[in-house]
Structure formats: structure tokens, C-alpha cells
mmCIF file of C-alpha atoms in Angstrom:
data_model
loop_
_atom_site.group_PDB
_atom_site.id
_atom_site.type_symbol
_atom_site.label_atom_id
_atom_site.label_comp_id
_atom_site.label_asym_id
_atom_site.label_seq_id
_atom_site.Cartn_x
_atom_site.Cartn_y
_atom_site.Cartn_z
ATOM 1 C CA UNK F 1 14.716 -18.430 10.075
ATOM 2 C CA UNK F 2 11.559 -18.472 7.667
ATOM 3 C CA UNK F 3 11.177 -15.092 8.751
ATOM 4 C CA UNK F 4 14.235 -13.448 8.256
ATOM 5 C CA UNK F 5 14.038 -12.193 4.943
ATOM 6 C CA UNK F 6 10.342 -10.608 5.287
ATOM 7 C CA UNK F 7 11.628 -8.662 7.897
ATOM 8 C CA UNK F 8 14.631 -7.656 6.431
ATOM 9 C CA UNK F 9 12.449 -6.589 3.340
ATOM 10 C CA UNK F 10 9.914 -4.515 5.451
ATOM 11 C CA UNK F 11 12.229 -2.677 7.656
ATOM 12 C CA UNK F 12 13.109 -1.323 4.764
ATOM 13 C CA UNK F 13 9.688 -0.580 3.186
ATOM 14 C CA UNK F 14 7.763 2.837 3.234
ATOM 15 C CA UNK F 15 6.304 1.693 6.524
ATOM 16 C CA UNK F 16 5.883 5.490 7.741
ATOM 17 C CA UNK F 17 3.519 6.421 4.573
ATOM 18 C CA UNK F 18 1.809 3.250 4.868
ATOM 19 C CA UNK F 19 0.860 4.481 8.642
ATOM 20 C CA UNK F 20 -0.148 7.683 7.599
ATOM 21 C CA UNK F 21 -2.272 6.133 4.476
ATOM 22 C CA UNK F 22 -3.810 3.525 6.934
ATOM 23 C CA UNK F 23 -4.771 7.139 9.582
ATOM 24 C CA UNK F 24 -6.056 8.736 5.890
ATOM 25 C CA UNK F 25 -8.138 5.783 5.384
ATOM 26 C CA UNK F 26 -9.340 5.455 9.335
ATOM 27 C CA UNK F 27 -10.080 9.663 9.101
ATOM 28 C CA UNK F 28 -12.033 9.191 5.588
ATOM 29 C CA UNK F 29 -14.362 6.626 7.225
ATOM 30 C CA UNK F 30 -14.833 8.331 10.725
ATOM 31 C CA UNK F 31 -15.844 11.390 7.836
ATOM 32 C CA UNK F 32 -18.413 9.211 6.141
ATOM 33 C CA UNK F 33 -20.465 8.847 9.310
ATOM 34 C CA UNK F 34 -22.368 12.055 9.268
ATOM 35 C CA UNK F 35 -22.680 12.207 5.636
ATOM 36 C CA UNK F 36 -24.663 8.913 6.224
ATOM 37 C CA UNK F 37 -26.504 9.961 9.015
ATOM 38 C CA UNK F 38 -27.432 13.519 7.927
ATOM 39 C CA UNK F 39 -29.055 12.787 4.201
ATOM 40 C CA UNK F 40 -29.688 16.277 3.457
ATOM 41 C CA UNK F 41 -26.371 17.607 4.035
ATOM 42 C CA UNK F 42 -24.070 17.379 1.314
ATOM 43 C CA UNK F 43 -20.837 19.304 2.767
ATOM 44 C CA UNK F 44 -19.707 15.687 4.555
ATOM 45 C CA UNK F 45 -20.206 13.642 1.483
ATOM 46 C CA UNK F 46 -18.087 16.148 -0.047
ATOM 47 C CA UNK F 47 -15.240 15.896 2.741
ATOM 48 C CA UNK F 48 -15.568 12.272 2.387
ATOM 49 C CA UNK F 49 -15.017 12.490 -1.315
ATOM 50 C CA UNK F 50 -12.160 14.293 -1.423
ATOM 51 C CA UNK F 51 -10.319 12.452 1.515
ATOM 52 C CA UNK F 52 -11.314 8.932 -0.618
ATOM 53 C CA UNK F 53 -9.490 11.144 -3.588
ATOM 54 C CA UNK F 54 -6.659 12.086 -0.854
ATOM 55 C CA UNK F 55 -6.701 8.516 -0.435
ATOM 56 C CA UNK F 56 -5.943 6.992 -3.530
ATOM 57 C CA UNK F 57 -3.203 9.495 -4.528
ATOM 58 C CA UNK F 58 -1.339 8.557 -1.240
ATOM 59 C CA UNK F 59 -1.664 4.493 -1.600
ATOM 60 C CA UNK F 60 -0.790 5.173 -5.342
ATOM 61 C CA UNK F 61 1.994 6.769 -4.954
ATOM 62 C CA UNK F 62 2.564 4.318 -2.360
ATOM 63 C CA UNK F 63 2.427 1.542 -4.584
ATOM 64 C CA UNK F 64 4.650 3.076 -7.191
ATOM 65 C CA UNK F 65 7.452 3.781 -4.712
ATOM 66 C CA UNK F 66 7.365 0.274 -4.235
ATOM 67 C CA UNK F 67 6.693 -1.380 -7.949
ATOM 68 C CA UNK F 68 9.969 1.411 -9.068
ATOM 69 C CA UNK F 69 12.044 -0.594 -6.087
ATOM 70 C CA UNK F 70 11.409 -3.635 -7.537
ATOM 71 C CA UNK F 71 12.573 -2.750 -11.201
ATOM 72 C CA UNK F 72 16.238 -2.518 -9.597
ATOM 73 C CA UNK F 73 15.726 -5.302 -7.227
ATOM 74 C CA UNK F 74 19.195 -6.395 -6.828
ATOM 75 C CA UNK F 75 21.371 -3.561 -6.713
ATOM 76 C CA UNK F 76 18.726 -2.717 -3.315
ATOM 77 C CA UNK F 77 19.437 -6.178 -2.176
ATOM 78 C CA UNK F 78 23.419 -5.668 -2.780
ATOM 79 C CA UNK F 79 23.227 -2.593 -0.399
ATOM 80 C CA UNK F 80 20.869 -4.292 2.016
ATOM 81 C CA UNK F 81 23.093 -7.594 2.454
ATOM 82 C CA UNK F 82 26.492 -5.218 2.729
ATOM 83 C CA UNK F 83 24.377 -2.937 5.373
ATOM 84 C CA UNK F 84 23.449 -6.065 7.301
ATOM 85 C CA UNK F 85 25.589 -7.761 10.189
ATOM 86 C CA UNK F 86 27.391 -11.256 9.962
ATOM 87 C CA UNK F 87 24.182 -12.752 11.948
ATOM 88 C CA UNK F 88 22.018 -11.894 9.090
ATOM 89 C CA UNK F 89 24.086 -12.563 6.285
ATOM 90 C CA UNK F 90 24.440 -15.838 8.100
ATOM 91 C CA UNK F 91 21.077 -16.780 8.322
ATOM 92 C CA UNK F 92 20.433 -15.770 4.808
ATOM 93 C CA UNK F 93 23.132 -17.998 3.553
ATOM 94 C CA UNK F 94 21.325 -21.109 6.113
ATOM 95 C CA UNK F 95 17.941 -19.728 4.825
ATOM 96 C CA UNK F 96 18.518 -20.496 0.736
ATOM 97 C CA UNK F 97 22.017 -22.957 1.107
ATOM 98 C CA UNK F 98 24.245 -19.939 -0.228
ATOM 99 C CA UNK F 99 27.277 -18.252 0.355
ATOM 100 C CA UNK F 100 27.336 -14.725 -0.369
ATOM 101 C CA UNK F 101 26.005 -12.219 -2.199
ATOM 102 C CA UNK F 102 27.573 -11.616 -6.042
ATOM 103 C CA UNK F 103 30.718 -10.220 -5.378
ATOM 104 C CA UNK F 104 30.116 -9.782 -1.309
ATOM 105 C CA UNK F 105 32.332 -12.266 0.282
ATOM 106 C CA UNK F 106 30.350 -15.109 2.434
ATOM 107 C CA UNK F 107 30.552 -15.211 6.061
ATOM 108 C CA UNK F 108 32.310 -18.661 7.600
ATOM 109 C CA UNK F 109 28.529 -20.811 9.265
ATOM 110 C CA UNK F 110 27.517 -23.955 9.183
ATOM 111 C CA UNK F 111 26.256 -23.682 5.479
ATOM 112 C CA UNK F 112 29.965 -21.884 3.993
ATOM 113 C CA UNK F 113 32.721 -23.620 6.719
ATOM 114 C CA UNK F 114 35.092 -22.822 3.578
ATOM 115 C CA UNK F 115 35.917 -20.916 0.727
ATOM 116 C CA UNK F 116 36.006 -24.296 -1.373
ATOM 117 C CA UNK F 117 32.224 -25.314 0.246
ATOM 118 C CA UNK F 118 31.756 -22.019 -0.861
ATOM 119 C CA UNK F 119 32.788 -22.193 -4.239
ATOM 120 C CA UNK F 120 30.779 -25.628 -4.519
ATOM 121 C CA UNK F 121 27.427 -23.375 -3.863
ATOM 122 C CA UNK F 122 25.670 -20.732 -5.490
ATOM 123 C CA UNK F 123 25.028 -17.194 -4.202
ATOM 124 C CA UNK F 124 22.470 -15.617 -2.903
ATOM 125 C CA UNK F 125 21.383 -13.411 -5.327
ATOM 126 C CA UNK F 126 19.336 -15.186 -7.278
ATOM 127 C CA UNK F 127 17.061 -17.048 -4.377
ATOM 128 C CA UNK F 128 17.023 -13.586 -2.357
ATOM 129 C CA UNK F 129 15.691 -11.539 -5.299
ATOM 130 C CA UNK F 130 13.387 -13.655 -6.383
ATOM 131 C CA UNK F 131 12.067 -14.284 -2.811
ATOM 132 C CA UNK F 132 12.024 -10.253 -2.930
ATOM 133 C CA UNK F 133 10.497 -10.082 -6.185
ATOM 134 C CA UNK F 134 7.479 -11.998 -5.301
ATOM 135 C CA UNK F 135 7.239 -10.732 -2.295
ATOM 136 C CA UNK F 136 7.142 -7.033 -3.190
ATOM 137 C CA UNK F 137 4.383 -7.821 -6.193
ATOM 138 C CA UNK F 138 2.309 -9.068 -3.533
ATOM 139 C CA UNK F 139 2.308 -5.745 -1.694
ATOM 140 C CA UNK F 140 2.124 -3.157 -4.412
ATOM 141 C CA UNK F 141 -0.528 -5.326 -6.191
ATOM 142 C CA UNK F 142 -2.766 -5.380 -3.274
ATOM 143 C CA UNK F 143 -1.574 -1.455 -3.120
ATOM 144 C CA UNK F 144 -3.039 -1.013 -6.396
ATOM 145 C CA UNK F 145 -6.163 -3.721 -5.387
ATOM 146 C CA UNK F 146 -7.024 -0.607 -2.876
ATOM 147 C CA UNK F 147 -6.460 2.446 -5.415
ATOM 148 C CA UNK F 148 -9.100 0.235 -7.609
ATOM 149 C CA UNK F 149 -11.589 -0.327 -4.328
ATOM 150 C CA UNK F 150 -10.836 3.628 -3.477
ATOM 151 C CA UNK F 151 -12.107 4.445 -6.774
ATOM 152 C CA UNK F 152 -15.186 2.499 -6.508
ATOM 153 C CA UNK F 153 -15.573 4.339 -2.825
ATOM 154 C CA UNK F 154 -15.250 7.591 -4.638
ATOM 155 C CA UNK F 155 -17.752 6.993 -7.757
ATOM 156 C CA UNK F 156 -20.264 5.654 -5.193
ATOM 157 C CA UNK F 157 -20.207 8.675 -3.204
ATOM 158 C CA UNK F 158 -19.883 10.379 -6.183
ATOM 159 C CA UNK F 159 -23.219 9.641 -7.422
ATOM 160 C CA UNK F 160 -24.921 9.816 -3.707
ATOM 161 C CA UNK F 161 -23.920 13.354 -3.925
ATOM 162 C CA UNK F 162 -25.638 13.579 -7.223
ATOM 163 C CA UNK F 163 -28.353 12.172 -6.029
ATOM 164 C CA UNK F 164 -28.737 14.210 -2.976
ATOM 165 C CA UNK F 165 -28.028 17.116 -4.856
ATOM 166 C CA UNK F 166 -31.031 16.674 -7.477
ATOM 167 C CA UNK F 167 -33.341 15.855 -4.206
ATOM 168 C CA UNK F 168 -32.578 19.382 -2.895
ATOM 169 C CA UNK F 169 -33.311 21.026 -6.437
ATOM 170 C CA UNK F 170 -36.668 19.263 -6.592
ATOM 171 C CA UNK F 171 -37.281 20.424 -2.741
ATOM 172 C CA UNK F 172 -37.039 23.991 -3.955
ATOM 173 C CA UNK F 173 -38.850 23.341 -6.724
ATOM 174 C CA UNK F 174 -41.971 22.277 -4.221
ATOM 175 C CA UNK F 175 -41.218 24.756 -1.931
ATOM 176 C CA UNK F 176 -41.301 27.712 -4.479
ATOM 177 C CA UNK F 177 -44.485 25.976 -5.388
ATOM 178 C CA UNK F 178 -46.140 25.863 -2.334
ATOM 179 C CA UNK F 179 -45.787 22.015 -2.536
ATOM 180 C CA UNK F 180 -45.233 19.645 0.315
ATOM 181 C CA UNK F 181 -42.454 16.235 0.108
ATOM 182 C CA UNK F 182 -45.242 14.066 0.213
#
């Protein structure tokens, strides 16, 4: 019963973009292989930076699809609960000790036998959006925990590439001069 309402709350959560940023990520670090092994080619650390920028635009917008759902919490939950069968709205109601959802009649269980139990109890607004609430923050936080570690990713391979790129300038330089790397 603990696990009802997570459940409920992902299957209705960007999962498919949250695959494809998850494949992004996998992609980005299978492409930062060669540009690790090969240190004086600069084309994959270029791929790689631009699929770390790819990256971060996809869990951002990500993350904002999910912190906009939150600022209209319960009108989501209010279609959820009516979408929902009498065996979820059910264990909802046992889950928090409610019956109902605002104005969305309860369903007859062990926790509402009546419509005067019923009235004697609260509904389930308030304990399923706040159980939403802090869910949710926890996933677009850590969302926006990854843009942040994305955009370390993407300076540091930012200034590899610098680096890299003033090594080949000074090989030129020696090579123009009839200089060897010692």
C-alpha cells in the first residue's frame, strides 16, 4: 500500500524523455572514450562536448516539465484520482485515512463504510498533494543536481580542449622550427 501513490505519480511522469536522456547520457560517455584515449585528437572531445551540452538542455527541460507540474499540483491530482479505478481510489483513501478527493465522491472500503464516516474524515487532497509535492521536488531537484554536474562535465572538457588545442599550436611552432617535443 506504501507504494501506491509513487507509482501512481510515475506512471504519469515523463518516463519516455527520461529514457532517452539516460541513452544521451550512456552515448555521451561511450563518446568520451576515444577523446581520452587519442590525446591529440580534438574532433571527439568536441563530440563529447556538445552531446554533454545536448545533455543538459534535455534533463533541463526535463526538470522544468516537471517543477511547472508541480506549481498546479492539485488540479493534476483531481484528474489523476477521477482517471483512476475504485481499487486505487480505495487504497488511497486506506493509504492517508480519507475519503475522497475535494469534490470527487469517496468510494464505500473499510476506511469510508459511510457517507457519515465519511463526513467525520478529511479528504484526500491535502495528504496526496503534499505526498506529491515532496515527492516531485525530490526528482526535479536531483534533475537540476545533474544539469549542475553536466555543466561541470562540459567546462572540464571545455578546458581539455583548450589545452589540447594550445599543445598542437606549440607542436607547429617546433615543427616549423625544426624543433623536436622533447
Amino acid at each position: 500500500m506504501d507504494n501506491v501513490a509513487p507509482n501512481l505519480l510515475l506512471a504519469h511522469a515523463p518516463l519516455n524523455s527520461a529514457l532517452f536522456d539516460a541513452g544521451l547520457v550512456f552515448l555521451t560517455f561511450i563518446a568520451s572514450i576515444p577523446g581520452l584515449i587519442f590525446t591529440t585528437k580534438r574532433a571527439w572531445l568536441k563530440v563529447y562536448c556538445w552531446m554533454v551540452l545536448g545533455c543538459i538542455i534535455v534533463t533541463l527541460v526535463i526538470g522544468l516539465q516537471i517543477w511547472y507540474s508541480t506549481l498546479k499540483t492539485r488540479a493534476n491530482l483531481a484528474v489523476m484520482w477521477d482517471a483512476e479505478g475504485p481499487q486505487m481510489q480505495q487504497l488511497l483513501q486506506e493509504r492517508w485515512k480519507c475519503c475522497g478527493y475535494m469534490n470527487i465522491p469517496f468510494h464505500t472500503d473499510s476506511t469510508c463504510p459511510s457517507p457519515l464516516a465519511a463526513s467525520a474524515k478529511p479528504d484526500c487532497v491535502g495528504p496526496f498533494s503534499d505526498f506529491a509535492n515532496n515527492f516531485l521536488d525530490l526528482v526535479f531537484t536531483a534533475m537540476f543536481g545533474m544539469v549542475a554536474l553536466d555543466a561541470i562535465l562540459l567546462l572540464c572538457g571545455l578546458v581539455v580542449l583548450k589545452k589540447r588545442e594550445e599543445e598542437e599550436r606549440y607542436r607547429h611552432i617546433d615543427e616549423k622550427s625544426k624543433y623536436t617535443r622533447i
